[in-house]
CSV table of C-alpha atoms in Angstrom, one decimal:
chain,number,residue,atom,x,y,z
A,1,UNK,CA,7.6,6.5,-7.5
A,2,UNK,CA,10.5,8.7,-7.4
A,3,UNK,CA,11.4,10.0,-3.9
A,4,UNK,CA,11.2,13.2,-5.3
A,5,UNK,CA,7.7,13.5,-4.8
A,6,UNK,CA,7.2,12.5,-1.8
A,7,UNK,CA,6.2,15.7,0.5
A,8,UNK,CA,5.4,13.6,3.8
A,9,UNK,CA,5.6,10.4,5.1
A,10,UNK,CA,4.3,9.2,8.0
A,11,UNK,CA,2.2,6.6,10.1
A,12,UNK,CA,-1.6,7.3,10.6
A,13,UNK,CA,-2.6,4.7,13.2
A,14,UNK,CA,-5.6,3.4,15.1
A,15,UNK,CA,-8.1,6.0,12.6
A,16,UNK,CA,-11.7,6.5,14.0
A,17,UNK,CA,-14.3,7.0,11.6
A,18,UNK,CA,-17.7,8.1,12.1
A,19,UNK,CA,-20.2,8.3,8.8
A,20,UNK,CA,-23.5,10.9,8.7
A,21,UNK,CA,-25.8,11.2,5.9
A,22,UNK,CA,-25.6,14.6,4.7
A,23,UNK,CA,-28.1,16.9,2.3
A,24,UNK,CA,-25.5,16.7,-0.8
A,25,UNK,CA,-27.2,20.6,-0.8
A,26,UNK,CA,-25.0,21.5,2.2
A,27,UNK,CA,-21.9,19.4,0.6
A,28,UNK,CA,-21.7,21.3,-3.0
A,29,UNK,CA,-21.5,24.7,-0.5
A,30,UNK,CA,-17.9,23.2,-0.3
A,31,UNK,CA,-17.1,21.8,-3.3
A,32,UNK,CA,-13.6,22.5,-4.9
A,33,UNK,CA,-13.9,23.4,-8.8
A,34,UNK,CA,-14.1,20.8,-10.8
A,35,UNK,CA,-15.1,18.1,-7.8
A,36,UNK,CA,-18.3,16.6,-7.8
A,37,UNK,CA,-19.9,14.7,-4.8
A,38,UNK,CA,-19.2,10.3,-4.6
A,39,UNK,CA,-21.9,8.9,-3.1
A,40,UNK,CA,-21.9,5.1,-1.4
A,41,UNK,CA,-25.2,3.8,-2.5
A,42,UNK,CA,-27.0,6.9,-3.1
A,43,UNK,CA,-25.5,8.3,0.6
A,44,UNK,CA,-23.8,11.9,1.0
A,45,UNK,CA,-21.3,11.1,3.6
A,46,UNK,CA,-19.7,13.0,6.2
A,47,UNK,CA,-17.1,11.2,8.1
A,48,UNK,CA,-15.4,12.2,11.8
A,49,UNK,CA,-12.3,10.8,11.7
A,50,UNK,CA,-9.4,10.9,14.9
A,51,UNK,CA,-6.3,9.2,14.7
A,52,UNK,CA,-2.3,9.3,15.6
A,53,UNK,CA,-0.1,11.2,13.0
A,54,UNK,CA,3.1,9.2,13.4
A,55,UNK,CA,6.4,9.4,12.6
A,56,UNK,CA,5.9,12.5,10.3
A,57,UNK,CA,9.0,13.0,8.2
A,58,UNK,CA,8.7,16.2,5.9
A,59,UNK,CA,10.7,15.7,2.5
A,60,UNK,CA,12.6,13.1,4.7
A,61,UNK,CA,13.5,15.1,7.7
A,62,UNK,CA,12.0,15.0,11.3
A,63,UNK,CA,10.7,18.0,12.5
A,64,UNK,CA,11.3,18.3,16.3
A,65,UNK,CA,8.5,18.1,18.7
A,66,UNK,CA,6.1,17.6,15.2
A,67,UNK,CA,6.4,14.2,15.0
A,68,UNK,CA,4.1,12.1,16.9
A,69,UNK,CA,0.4,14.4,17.1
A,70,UNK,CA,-3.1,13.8,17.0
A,71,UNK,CA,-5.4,14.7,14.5
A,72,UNK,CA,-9.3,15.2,14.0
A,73,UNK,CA,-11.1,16.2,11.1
A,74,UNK,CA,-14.7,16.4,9.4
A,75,UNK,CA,-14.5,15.3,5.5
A,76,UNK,CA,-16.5,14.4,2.8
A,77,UNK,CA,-16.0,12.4,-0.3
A,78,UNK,CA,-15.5,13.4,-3.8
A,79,UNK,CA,-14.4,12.7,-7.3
A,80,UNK,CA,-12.2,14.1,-10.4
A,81,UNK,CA,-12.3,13.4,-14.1
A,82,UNK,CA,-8.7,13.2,-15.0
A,83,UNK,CA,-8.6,12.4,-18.5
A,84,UNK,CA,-10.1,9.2,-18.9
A,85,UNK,CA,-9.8,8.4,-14.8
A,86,UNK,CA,-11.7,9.3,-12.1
A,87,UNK,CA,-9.7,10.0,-9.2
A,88,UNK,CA,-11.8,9.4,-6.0
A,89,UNK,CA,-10.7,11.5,-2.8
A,90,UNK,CA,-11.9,13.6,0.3
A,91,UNK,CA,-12.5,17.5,0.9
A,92,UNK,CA,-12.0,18.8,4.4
A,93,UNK,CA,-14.2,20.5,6.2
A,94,UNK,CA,-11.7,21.4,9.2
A,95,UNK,CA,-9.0,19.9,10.6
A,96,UNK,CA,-7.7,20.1,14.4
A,97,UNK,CA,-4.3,19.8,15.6
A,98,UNK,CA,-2.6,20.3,19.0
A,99,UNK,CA,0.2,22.3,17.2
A,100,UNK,CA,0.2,25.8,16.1
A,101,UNK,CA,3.3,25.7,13.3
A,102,UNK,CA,1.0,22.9,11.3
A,103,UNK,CA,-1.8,25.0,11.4
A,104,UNK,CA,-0.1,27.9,10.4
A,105,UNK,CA,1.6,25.7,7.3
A,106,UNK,CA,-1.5,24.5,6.1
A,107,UNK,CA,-3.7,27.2,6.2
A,108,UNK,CA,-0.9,29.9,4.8
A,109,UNK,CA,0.5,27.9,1.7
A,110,UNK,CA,-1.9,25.6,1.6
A,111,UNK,CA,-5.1,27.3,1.9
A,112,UNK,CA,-6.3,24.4,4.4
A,113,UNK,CA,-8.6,24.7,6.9
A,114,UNK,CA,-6.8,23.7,10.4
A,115,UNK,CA,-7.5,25.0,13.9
A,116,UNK,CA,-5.2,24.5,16.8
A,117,UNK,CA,-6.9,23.6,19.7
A,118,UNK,CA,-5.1,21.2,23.4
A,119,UNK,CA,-5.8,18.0,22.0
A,120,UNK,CA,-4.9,14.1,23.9
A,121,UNK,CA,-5.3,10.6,22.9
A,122,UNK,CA,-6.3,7.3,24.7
A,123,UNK,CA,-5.4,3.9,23.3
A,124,UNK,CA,-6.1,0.7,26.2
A,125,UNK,CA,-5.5,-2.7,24.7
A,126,UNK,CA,-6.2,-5.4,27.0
A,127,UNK,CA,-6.3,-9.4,25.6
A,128,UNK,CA,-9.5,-9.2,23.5
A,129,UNK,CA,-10.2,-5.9,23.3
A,130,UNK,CA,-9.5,-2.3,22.7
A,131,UNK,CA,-9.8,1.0,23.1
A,132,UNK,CA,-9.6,4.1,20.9
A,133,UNK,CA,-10.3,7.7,22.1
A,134,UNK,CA,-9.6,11.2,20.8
A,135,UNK,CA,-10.6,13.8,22.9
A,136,UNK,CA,-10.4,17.8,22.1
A,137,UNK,CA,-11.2,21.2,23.4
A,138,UNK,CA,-13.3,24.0,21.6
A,139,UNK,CA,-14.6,25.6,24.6
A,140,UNK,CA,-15.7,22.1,26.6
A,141,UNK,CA,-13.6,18.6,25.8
A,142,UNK,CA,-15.1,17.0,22.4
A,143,UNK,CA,-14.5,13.0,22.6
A,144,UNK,CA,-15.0,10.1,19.9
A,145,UNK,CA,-14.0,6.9,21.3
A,146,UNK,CA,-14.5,3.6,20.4
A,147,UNK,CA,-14.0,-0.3,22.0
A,148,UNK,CA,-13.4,-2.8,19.9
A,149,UNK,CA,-11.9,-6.5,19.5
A,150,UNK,CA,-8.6,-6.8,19.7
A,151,UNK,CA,-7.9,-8.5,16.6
A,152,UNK,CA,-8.2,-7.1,12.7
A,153,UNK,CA,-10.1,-7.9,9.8
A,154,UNK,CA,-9.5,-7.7,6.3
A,155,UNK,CA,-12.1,-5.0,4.6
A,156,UNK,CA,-14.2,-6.7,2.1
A,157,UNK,CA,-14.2,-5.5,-1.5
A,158,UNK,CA,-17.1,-3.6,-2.4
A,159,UNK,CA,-18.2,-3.0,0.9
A,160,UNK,CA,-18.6,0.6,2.4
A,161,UNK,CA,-15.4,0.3,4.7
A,162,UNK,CA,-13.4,0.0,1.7
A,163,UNK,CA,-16.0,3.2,-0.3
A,164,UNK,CA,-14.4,4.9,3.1
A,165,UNK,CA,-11.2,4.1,3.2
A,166,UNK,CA,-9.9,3.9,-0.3
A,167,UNK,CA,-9.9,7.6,-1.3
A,168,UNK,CA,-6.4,8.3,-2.6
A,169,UNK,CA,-6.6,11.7,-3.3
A,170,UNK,CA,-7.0,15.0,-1.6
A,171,UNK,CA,-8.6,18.9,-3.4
A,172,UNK,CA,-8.9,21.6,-1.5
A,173,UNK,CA,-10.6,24.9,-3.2
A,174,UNK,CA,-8.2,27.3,-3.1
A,175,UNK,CA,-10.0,30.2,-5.4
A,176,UNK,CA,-13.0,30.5,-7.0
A,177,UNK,CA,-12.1,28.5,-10.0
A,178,UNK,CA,-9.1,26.6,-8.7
A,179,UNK,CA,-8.3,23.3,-7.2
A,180,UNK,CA,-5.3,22.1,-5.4
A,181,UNK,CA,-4.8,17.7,-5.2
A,182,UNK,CA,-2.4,16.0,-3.9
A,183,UNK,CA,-2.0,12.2,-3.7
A,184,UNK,CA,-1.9,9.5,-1.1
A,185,UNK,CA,-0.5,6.3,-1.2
A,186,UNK,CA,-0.7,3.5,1.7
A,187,UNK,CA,-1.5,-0.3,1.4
A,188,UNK,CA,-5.4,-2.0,1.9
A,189,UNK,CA,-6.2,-1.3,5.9
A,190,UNK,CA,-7.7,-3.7,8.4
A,191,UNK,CA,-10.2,-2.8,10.6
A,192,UNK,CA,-11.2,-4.1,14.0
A,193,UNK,CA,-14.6,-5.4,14.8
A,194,UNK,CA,-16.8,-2.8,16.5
A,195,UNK,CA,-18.5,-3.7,20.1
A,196,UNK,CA,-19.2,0.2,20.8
A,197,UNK,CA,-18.9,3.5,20.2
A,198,UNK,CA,-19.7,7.0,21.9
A,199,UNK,CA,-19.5,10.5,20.6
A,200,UNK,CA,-19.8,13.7,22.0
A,201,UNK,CA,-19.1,16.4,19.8
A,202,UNK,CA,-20.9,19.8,19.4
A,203,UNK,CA,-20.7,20.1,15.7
A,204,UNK,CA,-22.3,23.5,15.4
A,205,UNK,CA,-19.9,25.0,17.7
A,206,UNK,CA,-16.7,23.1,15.9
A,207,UNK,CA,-18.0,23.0,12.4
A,208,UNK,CA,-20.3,25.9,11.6
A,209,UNK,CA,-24.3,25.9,11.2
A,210,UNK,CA,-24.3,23.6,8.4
A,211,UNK,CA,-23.5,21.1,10.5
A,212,UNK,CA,-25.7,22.1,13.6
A,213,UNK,CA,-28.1,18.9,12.7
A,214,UNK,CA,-25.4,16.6,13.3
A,215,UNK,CA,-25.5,17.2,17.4
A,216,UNK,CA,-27.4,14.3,18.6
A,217,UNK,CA,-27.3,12.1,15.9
A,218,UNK,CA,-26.6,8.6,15.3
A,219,UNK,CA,-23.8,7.7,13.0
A,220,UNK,CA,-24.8,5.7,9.6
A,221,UNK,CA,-21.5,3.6,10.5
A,222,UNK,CA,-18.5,3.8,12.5
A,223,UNK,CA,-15.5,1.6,12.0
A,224,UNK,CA,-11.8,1.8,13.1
A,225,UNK,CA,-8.9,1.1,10.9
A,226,UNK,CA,-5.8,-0.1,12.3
A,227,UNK,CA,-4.1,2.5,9.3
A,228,UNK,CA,-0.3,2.3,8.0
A,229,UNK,CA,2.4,3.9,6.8
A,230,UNK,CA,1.6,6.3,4.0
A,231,UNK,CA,2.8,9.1,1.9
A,232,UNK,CA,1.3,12.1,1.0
A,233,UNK,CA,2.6,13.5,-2.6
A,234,UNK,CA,3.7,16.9,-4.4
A,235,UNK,CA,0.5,18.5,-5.4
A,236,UNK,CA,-1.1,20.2,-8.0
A,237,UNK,CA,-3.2,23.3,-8.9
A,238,UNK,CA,-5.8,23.4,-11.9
């Protein structure tokens, strides 16, 4: 792949995941032209994911003070007819930062969805185990954090992990008939075995009324990835 396509590269490390079954009525609300919904064994997922941007290099340059942040997000998972290919990748709901230029970035040119909001991050690895929190604040402190072995696994072929994991590709709607997508590329991930979990999040308050159902809720699944280096490419419009 020619370097001259590559927009970012970074790290994303120790990546939270938490999946909810969602009405695929509330999804399509969101739907980028041209998208429609992938399901994993007839499942509309929405997935909470926190993890560590790292080492974020834009077109090969450090940006100071924007290199090492945290990042939460609520997604969903979609697909693209390209041709003969489908192209399997995730729409954002929102996406928090701690830092105010990204936002800005994203949500002027790129017609994302960020919020900046004071944001930390809690990784404790002892022997045989660890653990992974993301904490942020929308009013009161939001948390996701998760305890785990200590030691990673491969993700299984066909299993949900990899449905999860393995969407290369990003749209965003950007107008009522247009579509931006932009590619990602980064090797298979590990995960690390799951002991427990515990999430407090008001969804209504961070993502809108559509998502009000989701306070209180137990998560279909929740995994962590131990994640990579990766790079995020040029994108498109159609």
């Amino acid at each position: 792949m020619s370097k001259s396509k590559v927009f970012l590269t970074a790290e994303w490390r120790k990546l939270a995941l938490a999946q909810y079954e969602v009405d695929q009525a509330i999804l399509e609300k969101y739907l980028p032209p041209n998208t429609i919904l992938d399901d994993w064994q007839g499942k509309f997922y929405v997935s909470l994911v926190g993890f560590m941007f790292v080492d974020v290099k834009l077109r090969g340059l450090n940006i100071p003070f924007h290199t090492n942040f945290e990042e939460v997000n609520l997604r969903f998972y979609v697909k693209f007819k390209d041709g003969n290919e489908w192209k399997r990748g995730v729409v954002f709901i929102k996406e928090i930062v701690p830092l105010p230029a990204i936002t800005f970035v994203a949500n002027t040119l790129y017609k994302e969805n960020y919020q900046t909001l004071p944001m930390k991050h809690i990784w404790t690895a002892k022997e045989n185990q660890l653990q992974v929190e993301y904490l942020w604040k929308a009013k009161k402190w939001n948390s996701f954090s998760i305890t785990a072995s200590s030691k990673t696994v491969d993700i299984l072929m066909g299993s949900e992990e990899e449905f999860i994991t393995e969407h290369y590709w990003g749209y965003t709607k950007i107008g009522p008939d247009k579509t931006s997508e932009y590619g990602v590329e980064h090797p298979r991930w590990e995960v690390y075995p799951i002991k427990h979990y515990a999430i407090h999040v008001d969804f209504k308050a961070n993502y809108g009324e559509d998502f009000a159902f989701l306070n209180g809720a137990e998560p279909n699944s929740v995994m962590l990835a131990e994640g990579s280096e990766i790079r995020v490419m040029k994108g498109k419009k159609f």
